Amino acid sequence: MKPPSYRHMNIEIQYRLDETVKYYDTNADSFADATIYADVSEPYKKFERLILPGSWILDIGCGSGRDSRYFFEKGFQYEKEFDAIWACASLLHVSFSGIASGSKIR
């Protein structure tokens, strides 16, 4: 699969994006196999206490779809517009201030 073009971005960012796509193309199956049955019940409980039943969720870094399936089966919905973001293990490399400064918190 050819990675998408990001001509408006600088070369370093383009390189990092290309390398990320290559990594996931190569490792997606083994990652899904290794994480599909991971016990994430505690993070689920914490997240669910913060959102209303039936909220719309954006799942960043959805991996195997394990988390999306869980929340969908609990009555939450997925769409372009959302009430909450689930980013389990997707933003570990970003500081809290970096996340907060780049997002609108309602």
PDB file of C-alpha atoms in Angstrom, residues 94-101 105:
ATOM      1  CA  VAL A  94       2.263  13.299  24.147  1.00  0.00           C
ATOM      2  CA  SER A  95       2.440  15.398  27.315  1.00  0.00           C
ATOM      3  CA  PHE A  96      -0.818  16.264  29.058  1.00  0.00           C
ATOM      4  CA  SER A  97      -0.235  19.960  28.361  1.00  0.00           C
ATOM      5  CA  GLY A  98       0.263  19.130  24.683  1.00  0.00           C
ATOM      6  CA  ILE A  99      -3.040  17.316  24.577  1.00  0.00           C
ATOM      7  CA  ALA A 100      -4.932  19.979  26.513  1.00  0.00           C
ATOM      8  CA  SER A 101      -3.503  22.868  24.490  1.00  0.00           C
ATOM      9  CA  ILE A 105     -12.375  20.600  26.278  1.00  0.00           C
TER      10      ILE A 105
END
